[in-house]
mmCIF file of C-alpha atoms and ligand atoms in Angstrom:
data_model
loop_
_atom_site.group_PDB
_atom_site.id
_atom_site.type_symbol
_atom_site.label_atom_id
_atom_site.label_comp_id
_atom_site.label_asym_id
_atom_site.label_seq_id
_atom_site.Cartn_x
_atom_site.Cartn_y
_atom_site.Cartn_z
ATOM 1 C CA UNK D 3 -81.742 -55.418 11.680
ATOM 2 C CA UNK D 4 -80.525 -51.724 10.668
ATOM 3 C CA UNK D 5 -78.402 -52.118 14.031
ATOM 4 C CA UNK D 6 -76.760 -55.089 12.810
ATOM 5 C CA UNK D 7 -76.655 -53.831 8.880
ATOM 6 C CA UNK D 8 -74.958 -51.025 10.034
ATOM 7 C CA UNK D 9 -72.291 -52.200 12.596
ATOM 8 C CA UNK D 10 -68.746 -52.588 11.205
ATOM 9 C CA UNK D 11 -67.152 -56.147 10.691
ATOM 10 C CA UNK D 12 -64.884 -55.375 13.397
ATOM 11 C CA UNK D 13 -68.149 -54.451 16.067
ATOM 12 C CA UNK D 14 -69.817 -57.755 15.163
ATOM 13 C CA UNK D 15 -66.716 -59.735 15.597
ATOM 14 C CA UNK D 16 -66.522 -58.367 18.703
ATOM 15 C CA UNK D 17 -69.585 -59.554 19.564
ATOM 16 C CA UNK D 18 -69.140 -62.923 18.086
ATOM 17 C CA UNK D 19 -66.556 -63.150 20.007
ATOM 18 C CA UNK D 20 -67.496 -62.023 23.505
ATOM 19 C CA UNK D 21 -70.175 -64.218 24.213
ATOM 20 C CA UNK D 22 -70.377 -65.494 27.824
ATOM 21 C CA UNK D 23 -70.702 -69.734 28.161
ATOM 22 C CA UNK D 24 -72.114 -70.460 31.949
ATOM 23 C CA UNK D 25 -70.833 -73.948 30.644
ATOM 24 C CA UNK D 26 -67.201 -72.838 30.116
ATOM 25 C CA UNK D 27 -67.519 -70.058 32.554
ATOM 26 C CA UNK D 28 -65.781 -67.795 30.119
ATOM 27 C CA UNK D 29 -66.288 -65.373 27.127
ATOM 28 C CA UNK D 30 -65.915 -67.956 24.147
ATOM 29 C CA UNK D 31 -67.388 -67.282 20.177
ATOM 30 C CA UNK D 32 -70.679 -67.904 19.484
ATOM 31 C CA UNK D 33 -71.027 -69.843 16.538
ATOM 32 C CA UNK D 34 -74.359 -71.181 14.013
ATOM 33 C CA UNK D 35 -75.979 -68.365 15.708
ATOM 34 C CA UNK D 36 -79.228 -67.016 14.730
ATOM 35 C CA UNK D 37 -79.863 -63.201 14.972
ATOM 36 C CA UNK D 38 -83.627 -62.407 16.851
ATOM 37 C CA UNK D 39 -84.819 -58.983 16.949
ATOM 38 C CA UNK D 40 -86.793 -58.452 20.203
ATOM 39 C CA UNK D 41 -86.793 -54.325 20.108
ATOM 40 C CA UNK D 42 -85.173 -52.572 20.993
ATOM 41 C CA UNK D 43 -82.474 -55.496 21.328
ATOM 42 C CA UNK D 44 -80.688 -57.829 19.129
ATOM 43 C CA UNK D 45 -80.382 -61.467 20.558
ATOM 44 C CA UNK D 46 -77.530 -63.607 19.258
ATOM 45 C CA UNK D 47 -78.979 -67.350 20.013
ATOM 46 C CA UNK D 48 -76.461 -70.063 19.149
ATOM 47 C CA UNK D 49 -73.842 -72.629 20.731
ATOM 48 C CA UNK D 50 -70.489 -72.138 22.055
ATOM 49 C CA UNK D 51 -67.829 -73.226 19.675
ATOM 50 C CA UNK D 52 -65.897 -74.634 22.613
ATOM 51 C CA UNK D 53 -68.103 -76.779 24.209
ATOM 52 C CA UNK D 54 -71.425 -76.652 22.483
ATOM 53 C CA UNK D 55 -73.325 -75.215 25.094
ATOM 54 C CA UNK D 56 -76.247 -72.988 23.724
ATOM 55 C CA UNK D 57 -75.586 -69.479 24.739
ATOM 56 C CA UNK D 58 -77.601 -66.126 23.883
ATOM 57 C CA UNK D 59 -76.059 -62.965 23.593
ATOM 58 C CA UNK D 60 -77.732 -59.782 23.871
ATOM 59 C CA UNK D 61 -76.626 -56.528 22.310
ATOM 60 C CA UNK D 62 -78.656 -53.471 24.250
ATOM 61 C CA UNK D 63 -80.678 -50.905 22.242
ATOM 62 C CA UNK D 64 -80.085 -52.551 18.587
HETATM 63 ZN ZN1 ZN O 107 -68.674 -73.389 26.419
#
């Protein structure tokens, strides 16, 4: 949670917006996500605002 508290609006964005869709077989933005904390990682679980697909995003050592 610190990880994500402390990671600048443009670093989450980032994020948000580099998530891969295996449905659209491209990074696309991950939207109505819900963050899980899983130390040491953060886990971005959502859908793909292109297609719907549900994608998960992991960000390493949050
Ligand atoms: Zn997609």
């Amino acid at each position: 949670m610190e990880f994500w508290k402390k990671m600048p609006e443009h670093g989450k964005k980032g994020v948000i917006e580099s998530c891969w869709c295996g449905s659209c077989m491209k990074a696309v933005t991950i939207e109505n996500f819900t963050l899980v904390f899983k130390k040491p990682d953060l886990i971005l679980q959502g859908f793909c605002k292109v297609c719907g697909n549900d994608i998960v995003r992991l960000v390493e050592g949050a």
